[in-house]
Amino acid sequence: MSLQPQVTISWVDDKEKTTTTKFRILTGYTTAELNTYGFAIAQLFKDISTAKITDVSISVGLDLSLASLKTVATTFADWFTKLFVQARDVSEGVITKYFVPTFDEANISSGSDVANAADAEVIALQTLIEDGLADGGIFIHPVTDYNQNVDAVDFMRENFRKS
Amino acid sequence: MMPIQIIYTVYDKRGKRATTSVKLGSSETMARVQLFAVAWADAIDNLMGGVIRSAVALLQASIAGLVGNVVGTNADVEEIAEMQFDSVNGKPIYITVPAINENKVLNDTGVLDETDTDVAALLAALVEGLDVGTDTVYVVDTGGGEVADVVYAREASRNSGTRKV
């Protein structure tokens, strides 16, 4: 069972020292309610403090029980190896990047570091990025940092962490 | 508002931890976020050798209109108000407020002045919940037990700040 959602308020003082206030709230609120709460509770905290609030975030645990996930890491699974995907919002040209750790090199085109475009699993991820997920006729789209739909993958290739 | 970020925690064969994330529009509902989180998890799991252990949705509330949100002179995050609450399950809940305004503390006792309007408003929100229009949001313990009462609310000091420069 996941823990209750956590509210984190970030602060800074006049010497640029930072700290946080954290507490948990009940589950089951909508995103609109959480956004309203985040602002309102931050104001109440700010009213008794002389520090400045720099951020208010709320983390909500998600249920992955309906996903078909592996439960044991493969022998080749290495945090060091990643799949690097660059995609963009075509209309605005803003790019966004995805990194998938422990990337399986079986999905690479032979003789290169590029993900195999004919691989069904590579195609599935690319489709999810470019087309989104259908939900009753209204698609759920990945977005850039500016809330714009990502709609084109530039490339997908193997990458490595700096050691 | 900032996009909603779904963050997955992944472990490799040696137990080393990494994270990967994807962002969805800030207007998405939690139900759609949940739906997408499962689909994305399936998609990346097929390309990984590691194991996805958990996922969270991270929302960032807009604080653009906060009143008086500036740093006061001599504000110090190490001078705090510490508050303890009891939950209905008998568990303690600790919440701290950094750089407590000395005007909110009773002279010679170090206890927060609960007759102060701002102190009273914060304590009421934490103990009784905060009305957000369509629902009331309650603070809880890690098991989901709501706050029952305040045990204490007082001034304290600690090494709590991380210096940035």
Short mmCIF file of C-alpha atoms in Angstrom, two decimals:
data_model
loop_
_atom_site.label_atom_id
_atom_site.label_comp_id
_atom_site.label_asym_id
_atom_site.label_seq_id
_atom_site.Cartn_x
_atom_site.Cartn_y
_atom_site.Cartn_z
CA MET A 1 0.00 0.00 0.00
CA SER A 2 1.47 3.38 -0.97
CA LEU A 3 1.85 6.10 1.64
CA GLN A 4 -0.51 9.03 1.82
CA PRO A 5 0.18 11.98 -0.52
CA GLN A 6 2.93 14.26 0.77
CA VAL A 7 2.93 18.05 0.70
CA THR A 8 6.38 19.65 0.54
CA ILE A 9 6.87 23.40 1.06
CA SER A 10 10.33 24.70 0.21
CA TRP A 11 11.75 27.76 1.95
CA VAL A 12 14.75 30.09 1.74
CA ASP A 13 16.03 32.61 4.33
CA ASP A 14 18.06 35.80 3.99
CA LYS A 15 21.36 33.87 4.00
CA GLU A 16 20.10 31.67 1.17
CA LYS A 17 19.81 28.66 3.45
CA THR A 18 17.03 26.33 2.36
CA THR A 19 14.77 23.88 4.13
CA THR A 20 11.42 22.15 3.72
CA THR A 21 8.17 21.58 5.59
CA LYS A 22 6.56 18.21 4.92
CA PHE A 23 3.34 16.54 5.95
CA ARG A 24 0.83 14.07 4.55
CA ILE A 25 -2.79 14.43 3.51
CA LEU A 26 -5.64 12.08 2.70
CA THR A 27 -5.91 10.40 -0.69
CA GLY A 28 -8.67 10.88 -3.23
CA TYR A 29 -8.50 14.59 -4.07
CA THR A 30 -8.66 15.90 -7.62
CA THR A 31 -5.75 17.73 -9.21
CA ALA A 32 -7.73 20.97 -9.00
CA GLU A 33 -8.36 20.46 -5.28
CA LEU A 34 -4.70 19.69 -4.68
CA ASN A 35 -3.62 22.83 -6.52
CA THR A 36 -6.08 24.94 -4.54
CA TYR A 37 -4.92 23.37 -1.29
CA GLY A 38 -1.25 23.84 -2.10
CA PHE A 39 -1.71 27.57 -2.56
CA ALA A 40 -4.02 28.07 0.40
CA ILE A 41 -1.98 26.11 2.94
CA ALA A 42 1.20 27.79 1.73
CA GLN A 43 -0.34 31.19 2.51
CA LEU A 44 -1.24 30.07 6.04
CA PHE A 45 2.31 28.88 6.65
CA LYS A 46 3.78 32.03 5.15
CA ASP A 47 1.65 34.20 7.45
CA ILE A 48 3.64 33.03 10.50
CA SER A 49 7.09 32.79 8.92
CA THR A 50 9.65 35.37 7.81
CA ALA A 51 11.26 33.08 5.24
CA LYS A 52 10.21 32.99 1.59
CA ILE A 53 8.35 30.08 0.02
CA THR A 54 10.00 28.99 -3.21
CA ASP A 55 7.96 25.93 -4.11
CA VAL A 56 4.93 23.90 -3.06
CA SER A 57 4.65 20.38 -4.43
CA ILE A 58 2.36 17.45 -3.72
CA SER A 59 3.40 13.88 -4.54
CA VAL A 60 0.68 11.27 -4.97
CA GLY A 61 1.50 7.56 -5.09
CA LEU A 62 0.27 5.77 -8.21
CA ASP A 63 -1.03 2.22 -8.56
CA LEU A 64 0.87 0.11 -11.09
CA SER A 65 -0.86 -3.17 -10.24
CA LEU A 66 -2.61 -3.21 -13.65
CA ALA A 67 0.71 -2.97 -15.48
CA SER A 68 2.49 -6.13 -16.60
CA LEU A 69 5.87 -5.40 -15.10
CA LYS A 70 8.79 -7.71 -14.55
CA THR A 71 9.47 -8.46 -10.90
CA VAL A 72 13.10 -9.55 -11.20
CA ALA A 73 15.87 -7.55 -12.89
CA THR A 74 17.63 -9.28 -15.75
CA THR A 75 21.29 -10.19 -15.44
CA PHE A 76 22.24 -7.43 -17.87
CA ALA A 77 20.20 -4.70 -16.11
CA ASP A 78 22.62 -1.87 -15.42
CA TRP A 79 21.74 1.59 -14.14
CA PHE A 80 24.66 2.85 -16.22
CA THR A 81 22.99 2.15 -19.60
CA LYS A 82 20.13 4.35 -20.78
CA LEU A 83 17.83 4.89 -23.71
CA PHE A 84 17.93 8.60 -24.58
CA VAL A 85 14.87 9.85 -26.42
CA GLN A 86 14.66 13.39 -27.77
CA ALA A 87 11.21 14.55 -28.83
CA ARG A 88 9.61 17.88 -29.57
CA ASP A 89 6.47 19.93 -29.89
CA VAL A 90 6.56 20.56 -33.64
CA SER A 91 4.52 23.79 -33.61
CA GLU A 92 6.72 25.57 -31.07
CA GLY A 93 9.93 23.64 -31.62
CA VAL A 94 10.48 23.04 -27.90
CA ILE A 95 12.31 19.79 -27.20
CA THR A 96 11.93 17.42 -24.30
CA LYS A 97 14.12 14.52 -23.29
CA TYR A 98 13.39 11.11 -21.80
CA PHE A 99 15.91 8.75 -20.25
CA VAL A 100 15.03 5.11 -19.70
CA PRO A 101 17.56 3.46 -17.35
CA THR A 102 18.81 -0.14 -17.61
CA PHE A 103 18.12 -0.07 -21.35
CA ASP A 104 18.10 -3.48 -23.06
CA GLU A 105 20.66 -3.42 -25.88
CA ALA A 106 18.69 -6.10 -27.76
CA ASN A 107 16.54 -3.17 -28.95
CA ILE A 108 19.44 -1.51 -30.78
CA SER A 109 20.03 -1.67 -34.54
CA SER A 110 23.02 -3.86 -35.26
CA GLY A 111 26.25 -1.91 -35.64
CA SER A 112 24.94 1.35 -34.21
CA ASP A 113 23.74 2.99 -31.02
CA VAL A 114 20.32 3.80 -32.45
CA ALA A 115 17.16 2.10 -31.19
CA ASN A 116 15.81 -0.32 -33.79
CA ALA A 117 12.92 1.48 -35.48
CA ALA A 118 11.44 -1.85 -36.58
CA ASP A 119 11.37 -3.24 -33.06
CA ALA A 120 7.78 -3.58 -31.79
CA GLU A 121 8.69 -2.38 -28.30
CA VAL A 122 10.52 0.68 -29.63
CA ILE A 123 7.56 1.45 -31.88
CA ALA A 124 5.19 1.16 -28.92
CA LEU A 125 7.08 3.78 -26.91
CA GLN A 126 7.43 6.10 -29.89
CA THR A 127 3.70 5.83 -30.61
CA LEU A 128 2.84 6.59 -26.99
CA ILE A 129 5.02 9.70 -27.11
CA GLU A 130 3.78 10.99 -30.48
CA ASP A 131 0.11 9.99 -30.37
CA GLY A 132 -0.60 9.79 -26.66
CA LEU A 133 -2.97 7.33 -25.00
CA ALA A 134 -6.60 7.08 -26.05
CA ASP A 135 -9.10 7.57 -23.24
CA GLY A 136 -12.70 7.62 -24.46
CA GLY A 137 -11.78 9.59 -27.56
CA ILE A 138 -9.72 12.22 -25.72
CA PHE A 139 -6.04 11.46 -25.89
CA ILE A 140 -3.68 11.80 -22.94
CA HIS A 141 -0.51 13.39 -24.30
CA PRO A 142 2.99 13.73 -22.88
CA VAL A 143 3.87 17.42 -22.77
CA THR A 144 6.90 19.67 -22.71
CA ASP A 145 7.85 21.82 -19.70
CA TYR A 146 5.50 24.45 -21.18
CA ASN A 147 2.39 22.23 -21.25
CA GLN A 148 2.49 21.73 -25.03
CA ASN A 149 1.84 18.31 -26.55
CA VAL A 150 4.92 16.41 -27.65
CA ASP A 151 4.19 15.16 -31.14
CA ALA A 152 7.43 14.10 -32.83
CA VAL A 153 10.37 11.94 -31.80
CA ASP A 154 13.71 13.22 -33.14
CA PHE A 155 15.80 10.21 -32.18
CA MET A 156 16.09 7.28 -29.77
CA ARG A 157 19.56 6.01 -28.99
CA GLU A 158 21.64 4.31 -26.35
CA ASN A 159 23.43 6.51 -23.86
CA PHE A 160 25.52 6.01 -20.73
CA ARG A 161 25.77 7.71 -17.37
CA LYS A 162 28.98 9.53 -16.58
CA SER A 163 30.88 7.26 -14.21
CA MET B 1 0.71 25.83 -13.82
CA MET B 2 3.56 23.41 -14.18
CA PRO B 3 2.91 20.07 -15.92
CA ILE B 4 2.20 17.03 -13.77
CA GLN B 5 5.29 14.85 -13.59
CA ILE B 6 5.10 11.07 -13.24
CA ILE B 7 8.31 9.77 -11.67
CA TYR B 8 9.22 6.08 -11.75
CA THR B 9 11.84 4.47 -9.51
CA VAL B 10 13.86 1.71 -11.17
CA TYR B 11 16.37 -0.74 -9.69
CA ASP B 12 19.04 -2.62 -11.64
CA LYS B 13 20.52 -6.07 -10.94
CA ARG B 14 22.79 -4.70 -8.21
CA GLY B 15 20.06 -2.77 -6.48
CA LYS B 16 21.24 0.59 -7.79
CA ARG B 17 18.42 3.07 -8.06
CA ALA B 18 17.54 5.36 -10.94
CA THR B 19 14.50 7.41 -11.84
CA THR B 20 12.77 8.18 -15.11
CA SER B 21 9.89 10.56 -15.69
CA VAL B 22 7.31 11.85 -18.13
CA LYS B 23 5.14 14.97 -17.96
CA LEU B 24 1.43 15.37 -18.58
CA GLY B 25 -0.67 18.51 -18.95
CA SER B 26 -1.44 20.43 -15.76
CA SER B 27 -5.19 20.15 -16.43
CA GLU B 28 -5.21 16.34 -16.49
CA THR B 29 -7.35 14.52 -13.93
CA MET B 30 -5.84 12.06 -11.48
CA ALA B 31 -7.76 9.26 -13.17
CA ARG B 32 -6.13 10.02 -16.54
CA VAL B 33 -2.74 10.45 -14.92
CA GLN B 34 -3.20 7.02 -13.36
CA LEU B 35 -4.25 5.50 -16.68
CA PHE B 36 -1.25 6.94 -18.52
CA ALA B 37 1.14 5.93 -15.76
CA VAL B 38 0.27 2.26 -16.29
CA ALA B 39 0.63 2.51 -20.07
CA TRP B 40 4.00 4.29 -19.87
CA ALA B 41 5.24 1.80 -17.29
CA ASP B 42 4.39 -1.10 -19.60
CA ALA B 43 6.10 0.63 -22.54
CA ILE B 44 9.39 1.34 -20.79
CA ASP B 45 9.43 -1.95 -18.88
CA ASN B 46 9.60 -3.73 -22.24
CA LEU B 47 12.76 -1.77 -23.08
CA MET B 48 14.51 -2.15 -19.73
CA GLY B 49 16.24 -4.87 -17.81
CA GLY B 50 15.59 -3.18 -14.48
CA VAL B 51 12.52 -3.36 -12.29
CA ILE B 52 10.04 -0.52 -11.76
CA ARG B 53 9.34 -0.42 -8.03
CA SER B 54 7.05 2.57 -7.70
CA ALA B 55 5.60 5.63 -9.36
CA VAL B 56 4.38 8.96 -8.04
CA ALA B 57 2.62 11.90 -9.63
CA LEU B 58 4.22 15.20 -8.67
CA LEU B 59 2.09 18.33 -8.83
CA GLN B 60 3.50 21.81 -8.29
CA ALA B 61 0.98 24.29 -6.99
CA SER B 62 1.14 27.81 -8.33
CA ILE B 63 2.38 30.23 -5.64
CA ALA B 64 2.35 33.28 -7.88
CA GLY B 65 -0.24 35.16 -5.81
CA LEU B 66 1.04 34.49 -2.30
CA VAL B 67 0.71 37.65 -0.19
CA GLY B 68 3.83 38.93 1.50
CA ASN B 69 6.04 36.17 0.15
CA VAL B 70 9.38 37.91 0.62
CA VAL B 71 12.35 37.18 2.86
CA GLY B 72 12.22 39.14 6.11
CA THR B 73 15.28 40.79 7.61
CA ASN B 74 17.32 38.28 9.64
CA ALA B 75 15.00 35.45 8.60
CA ASP B 76 16.68 32.22 9.73
CA VAL B 77 15.43 28.75 8.80
CA GLU B 78 17.15 27.37 11.90
CA GLU B 79 14.72 29.23 14.16
CA ILE B 80 11.62 27.15 13.83
CA ALA B 81 8.17 26.53 15.19
CA GLU B 82 7.73 22.86 15.92
CA MET B 83 4.24 21.43 16.21
CA GLN B 84 3.14 17.99 17.32
CA PHE B 85 -0.32 16.61 16.66
CA ASP B 86 -1.93 13.34 17.64
CA SER B 87 -3.85 11.41 15.01
CA VAL B 88 -7.05 9.46 15.60
CA ASN B 89 -4.86 6.36 15.48
CA GLY B 90 -2.71 7.66 18.31
CA LYS B 91 0.26 8.33 16.05
CA PRO B 92 2.27 11.56 16.40
CA ILE B 93 2.50 13.97 13.47
CA TYR B 94 5.32 16.50 13.49
CA ILE B 95 5.26 19.65 11.39
CA THR B 96 7.81 22.46 11.49
CA VAL B 97 7.72 26.03 10.25
CA PRO B 98 11.12 27.63 9.57
CA ALA B 99 12.04 31.23 10.37
CA ILE B 100 9.13 31.63 12.78
CA ASN B 101 8.00 35.21 13.21
CA GLU B 102 8.86 36.18 16.80
CA ASN B 103 5.65 38.22 16.95
CA LYS B 104 3.77 34.91 16.89
CA VAL B 105 5.52 33.60 20.02
CA LEU B 106 4.39 34.38 23.58
CA ASN B 107 7.01 36.30 25.54
CA ASP B 108 8.98 34.28 28.11
CA THR B 109 7.31 30.95 27.28
CA GLY B 110 8.39 30.09 23.76
CA VAL B 111 4.90 28.82 23.00
CA LEU B 112 3.09 29.95 19.85
CA ASP B 113 0.38 32.49 20.60
CA GLU B 114 -2.76 30.56 19.70
CA THR B 115 -4.82 33.73 20.10
CA ASP B 116 -2.92 35.25 17.19
CA THR B 117 -5.14 35.24 14.11
CA ASP B 118 -2.51 33.75 11.78
CA VAL B 119 -1.45 31.05 14.23
CA ALA B 120 -5.05 30.13 14.92
CA ALA B 121 -5.82 29.94 11.19
CA LEU B 122 -2.91 27.61 10.47
CA LEU B 123 -3.69 25.35 13.43
CA ALA B 124 -7.33 25.19 12.43
CA ALA B 125 -6.39 24.15 8.88
CA LEU B 126 -4.06 21.45 10.16
CA VAL B 127 -6.40 20.11 12.86
CA GLU B 128 -9.86 20.54 11.31
CA GLY B 129 -8.94 20.42 7.62
CA LEU B 130 -8.97 23.12 4.96
CA ASP B 131 -12.00 23.74 2.77
CA VAL B 132 -10.97 23.97 -0.90
CA GLY B 133 -14.47 24.57 -2.22
CA THR B 134 -15.45 21.10 -3.38
CA ASP B 135 -13.93 19.14 -0.52
CA THR B 136 -11.99 19.47 2.74
CA VAL B 137 -8.34 18.45 2.78
CA TYR B 138 -7.15 16.79 5.97
CA VAL B 139 -3.64 16.29 7.31
CA VAL B 140 -3.03 12.66 8.27
CA ASP B 141 -0.43 10.29 9.68
CA THR B 142 1.36 7.80 7.41
CA GLY B 143 -1.49 5.35 7.88
CA GLY B 144 -4.18 7.80 6.87
CA GLY B 145 -5.40 8.70 10.36
CA GLU B 146 -6.61 12.29 10.56
CA VAL B 147 -5.34 14.78 13.09
CA ALA B 148 -7.22 14.63 16.39
CA ASP B 149 -5.62 17.43 18.40
CA VAL B 150 -2.61 19.66 18.92
CA VAL B 151 -0.14 18.41 21.52
CA TYR B 152 2.12 21.44 21.40
CA ALA B 153 3.16 24.33 19.15
CA ARG B 154 6.34 26.05 20.29
CA GLU B 155 9.50 27.80 19.22
CA ALA B 156 12.68 25.76 18.81
CA SER B 157 16.01 25.88 17.04
CA ARG B 158 17.90 23.32 15.00
CA ASN B 159 20.45 22.91 12.24
CA SER B 160 17.93 22.61 9.48
CA GLY B 161 19.21 24.82 6.74
CA THR B 162 21.31 23.93 3.75
CA ARG B 163 23.46 26.82 2.60
CA LYS B 164 23.31 27.27 -1.17
CA VAL B 165 26.43 29.42 -1.56
#
